[in-house]
C-alpha atoms as a PDB file:
ATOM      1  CA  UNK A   1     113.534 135.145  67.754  1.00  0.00           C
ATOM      2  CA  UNK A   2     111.601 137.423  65.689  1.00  0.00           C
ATOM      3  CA  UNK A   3     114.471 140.186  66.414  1.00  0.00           C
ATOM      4  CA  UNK A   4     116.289 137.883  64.795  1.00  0.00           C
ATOM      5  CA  UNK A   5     114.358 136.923  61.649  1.00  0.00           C
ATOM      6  CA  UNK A   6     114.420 140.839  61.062  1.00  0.00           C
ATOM      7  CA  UNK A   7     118.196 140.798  61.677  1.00  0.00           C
ATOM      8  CA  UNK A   8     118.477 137.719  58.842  1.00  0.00           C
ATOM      9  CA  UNK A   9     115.838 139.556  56.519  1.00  0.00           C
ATOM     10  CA  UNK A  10     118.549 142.983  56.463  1.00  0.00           C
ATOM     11  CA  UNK A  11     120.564 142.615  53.135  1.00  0.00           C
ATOM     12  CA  UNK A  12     124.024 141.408  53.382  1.00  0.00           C
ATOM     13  CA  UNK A  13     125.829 145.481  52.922  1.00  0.00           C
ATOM     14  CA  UNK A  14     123.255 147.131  55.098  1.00  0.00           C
ATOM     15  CA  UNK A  15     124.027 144.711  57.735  1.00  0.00           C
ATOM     16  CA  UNK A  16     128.023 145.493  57.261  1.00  0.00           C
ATOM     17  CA  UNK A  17     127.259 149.112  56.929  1.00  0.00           C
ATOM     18  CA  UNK A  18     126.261 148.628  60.396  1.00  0.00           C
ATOM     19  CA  UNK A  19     128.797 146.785  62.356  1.00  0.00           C
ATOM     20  CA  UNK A  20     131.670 148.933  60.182  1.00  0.00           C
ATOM     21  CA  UNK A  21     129.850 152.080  61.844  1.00  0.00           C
ATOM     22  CA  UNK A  22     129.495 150.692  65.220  1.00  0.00           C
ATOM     23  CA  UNK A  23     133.159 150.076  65.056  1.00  0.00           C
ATOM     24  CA  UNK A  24     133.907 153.663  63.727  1.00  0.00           C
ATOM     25  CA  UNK A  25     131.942 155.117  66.649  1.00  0.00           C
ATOM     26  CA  UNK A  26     133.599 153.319  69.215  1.00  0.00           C
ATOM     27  CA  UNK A  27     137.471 154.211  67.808  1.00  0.00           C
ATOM     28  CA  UNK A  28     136.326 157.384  68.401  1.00  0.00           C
ATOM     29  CA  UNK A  29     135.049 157.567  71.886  1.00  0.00           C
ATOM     30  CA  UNK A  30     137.930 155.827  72.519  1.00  0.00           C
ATOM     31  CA  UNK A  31     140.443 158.053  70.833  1.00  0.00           C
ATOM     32  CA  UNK A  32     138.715 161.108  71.992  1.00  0.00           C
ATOM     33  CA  UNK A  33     138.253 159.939  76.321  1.00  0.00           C
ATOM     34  CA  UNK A  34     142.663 158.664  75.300  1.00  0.00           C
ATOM     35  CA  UNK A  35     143.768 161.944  73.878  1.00  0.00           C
ATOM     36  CA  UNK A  36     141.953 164.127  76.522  1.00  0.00           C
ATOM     37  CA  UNK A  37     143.292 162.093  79.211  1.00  0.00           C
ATOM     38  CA  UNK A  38     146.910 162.216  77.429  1.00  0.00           C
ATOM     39  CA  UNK A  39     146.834 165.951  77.195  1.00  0.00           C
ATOM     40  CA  UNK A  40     145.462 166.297  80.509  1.00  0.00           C
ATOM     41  CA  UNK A  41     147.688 163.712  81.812  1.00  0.00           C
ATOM     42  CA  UNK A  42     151.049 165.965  80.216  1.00  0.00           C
ATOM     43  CA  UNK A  43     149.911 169.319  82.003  1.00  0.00           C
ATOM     44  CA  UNK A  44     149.333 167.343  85.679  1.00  0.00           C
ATOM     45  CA  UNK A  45     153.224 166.338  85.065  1.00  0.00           C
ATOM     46  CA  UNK A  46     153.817 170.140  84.198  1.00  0.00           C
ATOM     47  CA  UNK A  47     152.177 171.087  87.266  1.00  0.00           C
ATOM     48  CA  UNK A  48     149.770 173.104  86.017  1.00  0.00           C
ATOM     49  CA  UNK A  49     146.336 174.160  87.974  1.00  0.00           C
ATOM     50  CA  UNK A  50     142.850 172.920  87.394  1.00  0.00           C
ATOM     51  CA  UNK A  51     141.697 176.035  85.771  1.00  0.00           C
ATOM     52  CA  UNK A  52     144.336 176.170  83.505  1.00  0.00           C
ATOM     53  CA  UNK A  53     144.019 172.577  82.428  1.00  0.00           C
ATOM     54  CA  UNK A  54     140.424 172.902  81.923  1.00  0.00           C
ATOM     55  CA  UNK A  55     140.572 176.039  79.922  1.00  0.00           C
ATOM     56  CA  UNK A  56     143.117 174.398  77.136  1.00  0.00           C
ATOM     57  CA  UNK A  57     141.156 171.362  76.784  1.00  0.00           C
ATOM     58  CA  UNK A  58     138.488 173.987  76.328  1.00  0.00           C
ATOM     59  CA  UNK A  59     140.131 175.653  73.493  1.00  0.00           C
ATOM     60  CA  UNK A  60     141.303 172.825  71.619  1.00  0.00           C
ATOM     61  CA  UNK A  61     137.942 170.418  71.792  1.00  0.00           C
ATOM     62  CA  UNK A  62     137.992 171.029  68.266  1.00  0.00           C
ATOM     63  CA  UNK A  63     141.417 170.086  67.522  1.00  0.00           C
ATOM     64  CA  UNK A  64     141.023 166.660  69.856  1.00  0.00           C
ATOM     65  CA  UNK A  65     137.614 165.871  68.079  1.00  0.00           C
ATOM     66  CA  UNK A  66     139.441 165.969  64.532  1.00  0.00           C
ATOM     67  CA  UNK A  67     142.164 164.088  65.443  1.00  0.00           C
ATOM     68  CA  UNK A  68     139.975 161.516  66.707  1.00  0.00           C
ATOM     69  CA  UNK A  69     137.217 161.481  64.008  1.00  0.00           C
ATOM     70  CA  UNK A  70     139.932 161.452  61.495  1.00  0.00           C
ATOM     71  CA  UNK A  71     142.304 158.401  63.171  1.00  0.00           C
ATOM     72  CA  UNK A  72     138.494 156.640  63.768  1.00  0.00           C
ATOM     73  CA  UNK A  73     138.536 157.188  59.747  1.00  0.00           C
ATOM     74  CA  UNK A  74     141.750 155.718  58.494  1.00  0.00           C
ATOM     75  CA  UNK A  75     141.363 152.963  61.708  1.00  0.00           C
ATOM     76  CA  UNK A  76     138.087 151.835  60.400  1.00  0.00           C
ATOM     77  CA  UNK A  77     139.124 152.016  56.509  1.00  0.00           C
ATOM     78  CA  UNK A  78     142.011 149.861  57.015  1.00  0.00           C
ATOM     79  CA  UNK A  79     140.275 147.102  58.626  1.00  0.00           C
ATOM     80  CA  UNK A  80     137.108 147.487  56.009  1.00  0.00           C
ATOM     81  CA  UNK A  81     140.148 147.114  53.307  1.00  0.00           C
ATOM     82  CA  UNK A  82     141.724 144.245  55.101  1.00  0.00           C
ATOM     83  CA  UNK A  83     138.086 142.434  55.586  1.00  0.00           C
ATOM     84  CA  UNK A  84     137.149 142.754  51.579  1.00  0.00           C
ATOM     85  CA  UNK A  85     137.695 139.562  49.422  1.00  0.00           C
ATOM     86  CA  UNK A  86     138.448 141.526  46.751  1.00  0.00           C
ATOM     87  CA  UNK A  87     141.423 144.541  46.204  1.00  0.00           C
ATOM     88  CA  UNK A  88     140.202 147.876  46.291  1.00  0.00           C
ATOM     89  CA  UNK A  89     141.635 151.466  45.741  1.00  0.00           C
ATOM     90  CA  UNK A  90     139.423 153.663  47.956  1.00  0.00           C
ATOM     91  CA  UNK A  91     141.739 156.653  46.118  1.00  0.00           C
ATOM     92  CA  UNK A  92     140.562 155.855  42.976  1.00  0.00           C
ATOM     93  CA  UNK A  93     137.112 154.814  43.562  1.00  0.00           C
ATOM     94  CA  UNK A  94     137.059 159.032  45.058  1.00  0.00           C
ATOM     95  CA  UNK A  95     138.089 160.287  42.032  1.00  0.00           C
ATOM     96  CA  UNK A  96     135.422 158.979  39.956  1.00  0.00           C
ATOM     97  CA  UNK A  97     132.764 161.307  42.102  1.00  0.00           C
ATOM     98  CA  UNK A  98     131.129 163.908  41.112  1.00  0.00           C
ATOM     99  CA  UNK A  99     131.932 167.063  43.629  1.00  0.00           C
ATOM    100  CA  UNK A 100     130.196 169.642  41.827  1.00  0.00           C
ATOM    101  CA  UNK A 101     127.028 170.852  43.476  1.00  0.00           C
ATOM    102  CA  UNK A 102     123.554 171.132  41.599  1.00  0.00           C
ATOM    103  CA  UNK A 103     121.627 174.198  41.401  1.00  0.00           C
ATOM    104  CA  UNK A 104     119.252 172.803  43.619  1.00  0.00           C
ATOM    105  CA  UNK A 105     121.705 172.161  46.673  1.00  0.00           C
ATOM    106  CA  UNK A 106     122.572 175.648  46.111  1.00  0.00           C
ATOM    107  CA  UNK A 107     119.079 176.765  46.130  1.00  0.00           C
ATOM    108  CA  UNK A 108     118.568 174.947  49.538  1.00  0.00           C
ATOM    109  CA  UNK A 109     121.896 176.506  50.976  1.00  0.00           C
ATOM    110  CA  UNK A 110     120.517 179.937  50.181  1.00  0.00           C
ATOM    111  CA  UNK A 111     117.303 179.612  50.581  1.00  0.00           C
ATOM    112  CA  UNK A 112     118.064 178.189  54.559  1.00  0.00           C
ATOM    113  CA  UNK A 113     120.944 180.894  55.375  1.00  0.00           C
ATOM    114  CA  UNK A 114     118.176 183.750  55.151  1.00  0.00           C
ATOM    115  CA  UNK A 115     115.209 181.826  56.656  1.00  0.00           C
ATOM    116  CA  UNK A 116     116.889 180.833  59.396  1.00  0.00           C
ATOM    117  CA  UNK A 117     118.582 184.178  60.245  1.00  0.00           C
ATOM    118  CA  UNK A 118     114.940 185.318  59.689  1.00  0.00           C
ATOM    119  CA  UNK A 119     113.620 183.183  62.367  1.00  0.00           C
ATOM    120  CA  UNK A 120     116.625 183.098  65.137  1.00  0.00           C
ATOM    121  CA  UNK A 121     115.774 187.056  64.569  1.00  0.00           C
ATOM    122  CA  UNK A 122     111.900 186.804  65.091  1.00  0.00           C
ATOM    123  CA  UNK A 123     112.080 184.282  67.346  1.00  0.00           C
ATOM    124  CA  UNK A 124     114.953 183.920  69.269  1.00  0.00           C
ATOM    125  CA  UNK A 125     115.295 187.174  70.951  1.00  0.00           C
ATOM    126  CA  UNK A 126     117.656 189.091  67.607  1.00  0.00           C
ATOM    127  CA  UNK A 127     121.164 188.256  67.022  1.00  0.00           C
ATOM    128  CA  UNK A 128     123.759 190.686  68.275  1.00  0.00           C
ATOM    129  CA  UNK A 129     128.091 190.610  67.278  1.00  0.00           C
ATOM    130  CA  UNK A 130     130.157 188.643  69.319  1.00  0.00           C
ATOM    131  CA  UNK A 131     133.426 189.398  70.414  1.00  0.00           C
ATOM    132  CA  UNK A 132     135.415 187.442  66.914  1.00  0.00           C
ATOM    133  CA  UNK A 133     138.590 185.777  68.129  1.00  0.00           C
ATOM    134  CA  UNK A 134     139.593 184.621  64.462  1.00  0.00           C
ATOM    135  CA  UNK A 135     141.749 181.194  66.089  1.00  0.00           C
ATOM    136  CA  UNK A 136     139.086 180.198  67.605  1.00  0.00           C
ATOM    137  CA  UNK A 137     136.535 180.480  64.634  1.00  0.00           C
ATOM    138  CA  UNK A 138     138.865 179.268  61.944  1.00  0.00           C
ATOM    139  CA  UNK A 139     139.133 175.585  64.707  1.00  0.00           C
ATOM    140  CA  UNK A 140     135.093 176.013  65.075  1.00  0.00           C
ATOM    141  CA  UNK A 141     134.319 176.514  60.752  1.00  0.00           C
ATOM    142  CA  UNK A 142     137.113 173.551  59.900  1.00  0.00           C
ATOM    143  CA  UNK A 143     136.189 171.264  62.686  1.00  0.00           C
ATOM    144  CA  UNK A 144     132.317 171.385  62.136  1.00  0.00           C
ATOM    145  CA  UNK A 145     133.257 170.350  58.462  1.00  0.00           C
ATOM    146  CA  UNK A 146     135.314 167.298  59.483  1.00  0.00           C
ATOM    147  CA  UNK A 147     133.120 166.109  62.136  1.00  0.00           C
ATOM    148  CA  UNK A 148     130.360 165.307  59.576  1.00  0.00           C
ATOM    149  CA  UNK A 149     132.263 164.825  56.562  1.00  0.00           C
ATOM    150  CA  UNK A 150     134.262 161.871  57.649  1.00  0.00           C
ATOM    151  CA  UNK A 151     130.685 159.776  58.616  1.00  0.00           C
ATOM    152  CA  UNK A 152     130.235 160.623  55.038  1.00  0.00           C
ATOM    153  CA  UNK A 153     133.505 159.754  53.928  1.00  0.00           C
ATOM    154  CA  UNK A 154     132.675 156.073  56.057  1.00  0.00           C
ATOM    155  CA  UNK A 155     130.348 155.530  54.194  1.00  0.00           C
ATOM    156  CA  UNK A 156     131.276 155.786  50.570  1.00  0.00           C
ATOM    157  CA  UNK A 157     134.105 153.336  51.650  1.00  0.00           C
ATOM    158  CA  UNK A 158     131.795 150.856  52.707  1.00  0.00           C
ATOM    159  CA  UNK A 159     129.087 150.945  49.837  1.00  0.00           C
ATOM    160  CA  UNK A 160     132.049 150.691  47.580  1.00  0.00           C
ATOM    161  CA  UNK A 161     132.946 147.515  49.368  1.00  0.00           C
ATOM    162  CA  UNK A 162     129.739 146.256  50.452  1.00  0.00           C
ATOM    163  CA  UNK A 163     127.065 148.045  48.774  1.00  0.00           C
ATOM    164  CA  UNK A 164     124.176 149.624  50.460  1.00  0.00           C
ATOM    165  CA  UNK A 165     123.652 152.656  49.192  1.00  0.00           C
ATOM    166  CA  UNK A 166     120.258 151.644  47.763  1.00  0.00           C
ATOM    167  CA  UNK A 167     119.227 149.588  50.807  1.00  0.00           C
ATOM    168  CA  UNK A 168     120.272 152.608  53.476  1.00  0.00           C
ATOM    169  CA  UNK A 169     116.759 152.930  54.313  1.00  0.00           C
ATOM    170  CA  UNK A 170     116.776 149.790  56.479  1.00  0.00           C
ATOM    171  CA  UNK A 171     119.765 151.357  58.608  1.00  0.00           C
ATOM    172  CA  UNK A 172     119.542 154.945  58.686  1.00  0.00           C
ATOM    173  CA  UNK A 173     117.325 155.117  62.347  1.00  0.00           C
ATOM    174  CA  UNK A 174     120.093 152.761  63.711  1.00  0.00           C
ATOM    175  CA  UNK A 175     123.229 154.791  62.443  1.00  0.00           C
ATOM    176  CA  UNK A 176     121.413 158.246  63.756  1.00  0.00           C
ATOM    177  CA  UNK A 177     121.414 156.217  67.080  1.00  0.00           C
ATOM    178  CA  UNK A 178     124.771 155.812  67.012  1.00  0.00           C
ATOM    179  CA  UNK A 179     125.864 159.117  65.388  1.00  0.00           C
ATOM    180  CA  UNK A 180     123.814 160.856  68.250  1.00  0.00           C
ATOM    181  CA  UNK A 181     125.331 158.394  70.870  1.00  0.00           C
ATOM    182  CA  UNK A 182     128.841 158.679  70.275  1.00  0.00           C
ATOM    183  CA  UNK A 183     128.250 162.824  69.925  1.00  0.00           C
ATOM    184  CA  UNK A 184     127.080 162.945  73.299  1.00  0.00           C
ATOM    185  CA  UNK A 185     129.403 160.503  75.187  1.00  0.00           C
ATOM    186  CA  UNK A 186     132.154 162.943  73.489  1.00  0.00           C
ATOM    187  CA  UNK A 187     130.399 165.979  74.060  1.00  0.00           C
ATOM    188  CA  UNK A 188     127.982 165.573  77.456  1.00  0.00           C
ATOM    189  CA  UNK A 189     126.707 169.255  76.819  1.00  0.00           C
ATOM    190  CA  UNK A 190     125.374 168.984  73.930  1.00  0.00           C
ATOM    191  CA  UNK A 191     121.860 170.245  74.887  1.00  0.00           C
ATOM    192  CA  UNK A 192     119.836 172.082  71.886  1.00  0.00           C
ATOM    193  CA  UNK A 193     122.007 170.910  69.376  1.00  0.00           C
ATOM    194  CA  UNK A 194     120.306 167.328  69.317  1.00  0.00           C
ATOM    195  CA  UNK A 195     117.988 168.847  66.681  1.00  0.00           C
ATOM    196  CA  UNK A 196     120.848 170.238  63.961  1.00  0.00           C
ATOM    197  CA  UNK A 197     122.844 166.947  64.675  1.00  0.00           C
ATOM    198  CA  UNK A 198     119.881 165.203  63.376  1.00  0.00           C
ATOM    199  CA  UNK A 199     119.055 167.147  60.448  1.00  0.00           C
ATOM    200  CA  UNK A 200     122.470 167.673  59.385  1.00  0.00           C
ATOM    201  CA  UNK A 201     123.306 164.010  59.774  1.00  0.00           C
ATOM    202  CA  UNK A 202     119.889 163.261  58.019  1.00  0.00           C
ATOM    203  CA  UNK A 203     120.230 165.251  55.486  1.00  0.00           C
ATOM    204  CA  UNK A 204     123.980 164.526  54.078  1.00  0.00           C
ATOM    205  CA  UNK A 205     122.687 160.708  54.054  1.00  0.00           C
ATOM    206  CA  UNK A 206     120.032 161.899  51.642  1.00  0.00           C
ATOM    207  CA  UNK A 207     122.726 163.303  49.532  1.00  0.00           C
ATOM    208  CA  UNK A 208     124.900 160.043  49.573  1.00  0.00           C
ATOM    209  CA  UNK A 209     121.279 158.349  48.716  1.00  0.00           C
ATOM    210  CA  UNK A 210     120.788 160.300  46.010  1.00  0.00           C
ATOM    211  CA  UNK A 211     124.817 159.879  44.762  1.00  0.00           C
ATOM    212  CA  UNK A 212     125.354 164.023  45.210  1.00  0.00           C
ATOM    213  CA  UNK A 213     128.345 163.969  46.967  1.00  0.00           C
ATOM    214  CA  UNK A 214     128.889 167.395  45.394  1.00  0.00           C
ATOM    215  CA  UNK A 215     126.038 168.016  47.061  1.00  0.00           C
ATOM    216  CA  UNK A 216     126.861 167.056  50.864  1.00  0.00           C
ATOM    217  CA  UNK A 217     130.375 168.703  49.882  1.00  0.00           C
ATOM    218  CA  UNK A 218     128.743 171.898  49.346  1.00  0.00           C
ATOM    219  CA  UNK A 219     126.179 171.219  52.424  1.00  0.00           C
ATOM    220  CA  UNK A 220     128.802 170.772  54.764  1.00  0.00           C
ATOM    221  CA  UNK A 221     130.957 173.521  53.831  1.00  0.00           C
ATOM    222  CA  UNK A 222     128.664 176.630  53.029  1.00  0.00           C
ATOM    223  CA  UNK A 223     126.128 175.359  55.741  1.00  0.00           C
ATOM    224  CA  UNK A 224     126.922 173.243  58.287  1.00  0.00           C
ATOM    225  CA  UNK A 225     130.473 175.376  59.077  1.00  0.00           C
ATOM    226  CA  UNK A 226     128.758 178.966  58.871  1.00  0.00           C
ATOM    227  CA  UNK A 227     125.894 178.166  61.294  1.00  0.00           C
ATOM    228  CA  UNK A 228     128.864 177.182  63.641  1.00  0.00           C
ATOM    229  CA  UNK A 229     131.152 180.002  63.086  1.00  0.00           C
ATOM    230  CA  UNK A 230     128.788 182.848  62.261  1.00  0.00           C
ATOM    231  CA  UNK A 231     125.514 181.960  63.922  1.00  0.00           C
ATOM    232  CA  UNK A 232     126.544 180.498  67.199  1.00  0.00           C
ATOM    233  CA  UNK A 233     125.427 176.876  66.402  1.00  0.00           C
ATOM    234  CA  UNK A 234     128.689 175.284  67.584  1.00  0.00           C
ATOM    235  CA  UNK A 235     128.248 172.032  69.130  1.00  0.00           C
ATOM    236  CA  UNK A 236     131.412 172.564  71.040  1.00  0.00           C
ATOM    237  CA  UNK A 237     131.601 175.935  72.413  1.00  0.00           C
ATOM    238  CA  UNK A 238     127.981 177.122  71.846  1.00  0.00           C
ATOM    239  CA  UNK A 239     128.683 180.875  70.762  1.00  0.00           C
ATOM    240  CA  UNK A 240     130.432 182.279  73.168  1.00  0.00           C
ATOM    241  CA  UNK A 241     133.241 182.554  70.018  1.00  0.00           C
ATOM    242  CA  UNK A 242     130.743 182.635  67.039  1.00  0.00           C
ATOM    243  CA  UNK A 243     130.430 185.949  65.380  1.00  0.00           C
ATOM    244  CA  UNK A 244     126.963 186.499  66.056  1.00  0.00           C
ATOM    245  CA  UNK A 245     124.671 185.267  69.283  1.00  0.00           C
ATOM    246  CA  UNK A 246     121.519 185.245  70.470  1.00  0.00           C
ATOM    247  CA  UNK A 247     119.279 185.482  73.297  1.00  0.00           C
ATOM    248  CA  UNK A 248     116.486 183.372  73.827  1.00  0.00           C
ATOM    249  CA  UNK A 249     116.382 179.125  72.919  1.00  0.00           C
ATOM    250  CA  UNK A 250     115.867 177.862  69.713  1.00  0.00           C
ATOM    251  CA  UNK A 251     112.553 177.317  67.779  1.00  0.00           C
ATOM    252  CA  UNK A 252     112.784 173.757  67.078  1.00  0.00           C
ATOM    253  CA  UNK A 253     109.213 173.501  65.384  1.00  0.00           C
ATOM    254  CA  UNK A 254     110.501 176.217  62.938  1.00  0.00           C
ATOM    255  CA  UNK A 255     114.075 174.789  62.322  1.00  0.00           C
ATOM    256  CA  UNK A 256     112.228 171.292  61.459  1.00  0.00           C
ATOM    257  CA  UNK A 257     109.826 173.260  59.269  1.00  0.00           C
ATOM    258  CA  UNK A 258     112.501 174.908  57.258  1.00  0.00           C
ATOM    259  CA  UNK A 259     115.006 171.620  56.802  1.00  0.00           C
ATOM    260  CA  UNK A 260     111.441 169.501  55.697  1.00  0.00           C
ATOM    261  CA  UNK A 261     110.704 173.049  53.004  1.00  0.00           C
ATOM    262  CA  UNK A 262     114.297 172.418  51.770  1.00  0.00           C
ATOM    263  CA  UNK A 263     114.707 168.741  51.129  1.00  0.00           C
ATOM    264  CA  UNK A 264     111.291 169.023  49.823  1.00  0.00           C
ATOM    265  CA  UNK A 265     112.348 171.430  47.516  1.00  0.00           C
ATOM    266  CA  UNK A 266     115.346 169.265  46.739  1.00  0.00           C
ATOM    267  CA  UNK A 267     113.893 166.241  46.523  1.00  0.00           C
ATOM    268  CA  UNK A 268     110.537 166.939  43.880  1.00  0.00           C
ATOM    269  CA  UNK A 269     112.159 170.024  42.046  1.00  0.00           C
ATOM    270  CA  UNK A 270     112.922 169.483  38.539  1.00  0.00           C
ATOM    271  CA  UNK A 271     116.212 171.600  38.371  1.00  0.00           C
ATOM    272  CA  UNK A 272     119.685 170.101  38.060  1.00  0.00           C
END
């Protein structure tokens, strides 16, 4: 009953921010487990062996995940379109953004490249080149991109339709949940990378709180992507196809302790 009262207490857009993501989610698991099983399904019918099966479901994870996230997407905006009382032009209400990055979201990007090549090299036994297979890295710097951009993307559709933007606070532990949930039912081997699905995830929800989509853009692509394709942080393939690797696991304490320096820095400096 009290659970309840809670529930009731939730604004109206938080609430549908909620349910609209839960829906997302599960379009995706379901969309990722169908288009494995279809591709997997096609090379059983082509007679080809386990190994070989395996290793090209391997090498286009990326590919599936996209597909899915981005079907999830257009899925989950239709019916969010279809739902509203009102008409709205999602095209439109995207052009009005603002996708040029402040000097402070550059600052960040910067400032957490070095510090945290600086620490994997202290602290996590030096990084050392990779062998580069360039396929494979453009799939791993593209597909890192999409796979948080389009929770981002879900989310500007639904605060234009039910708005909840300034209310996100109530939400945000429940849609890491289910961000984190649906990452590890698609990928079971996820591991280490809990901690940079959390603070990525955290931190492009501060930038949609804050109205900096310019921002996240920026975030996503000169961050997010290069920690996947040149440092080895890809939540897919780990870095056995990154450009650089290293040895030893990560330091968690001093990954936290650089993304809470940064957002500080973002959030009380004075520079636009």
């Amino acid at each position: 009953m009290t659970l309840w009262v809670k529930y009731q207490n939730i604004p109206d857009g938080a609430r549908k921010a909620f349910w609209y993501y839960l829906f997302y989610c599960f379009v995706f698991i379901i969309l990722q487990i169908g288009l494995t099983s279809t591709f997997a399904f096609f090379h059983f019918l082509l007679e080809h062996d386990m190994n070989s099966i395996e290793n090209w479901l391997s090498r286009n994870t990326w590919e599936i995940l996209v597909c899915s996230k981005v079907l999830a997407l257009i899925t989950t905006a239709k019916v969010l379109k279809l739902n509203a009382y009102v008409e709205y032009s999602f095209r439109e209400s995207f052009k009005k953004l603002n996708y040029l990055p402040t000097k402070r979201a550059v600052g960040i990007v910067i400032f957490l490249l070095i510090f945290f090549y600086a620490l994997i090299d202290q602290f996590g036994g030096g990084i050392q080149k990779n062998q580069l297979k360039e396929d494979l890295v453009y799939s791993s710097f593209f597909g890192s991109i999409v796979y948080y951009l389009a929770d981002l993307v879900l989310f500007i559709c639904v605060d234009k339709v039910y708005p909840f933007v300034k209310k996100l606070y109530l939400t945000v532990p429940l849609l890491l949940f289910l961000f984190l949930l649906s990452s590890k039912i698609a990928l079971p081997y996820l591991d280490k990378y809990y901690i940079f699905l959390i603070v990525h995830f955290l931190s492009l929800v501060y930038f949609f709180y804050k109205d900096k989509v310019g921002d996240a853009l920026f975030y996503t692509i000169f961050l997010i992507a290069p920690l996947s394709t040149v440092y080895g942080l890809d939540i897919v393939w780990d870095n056995l196809y990154s450009v650089f690797f290293y040895q030893e696991e990560l330091p968690v304490v001093g990954i936290i302790g650089l993304w809470i320096i940064a957002l500080g820095y973002y959030r009380f400096s004075q520079v636009d």
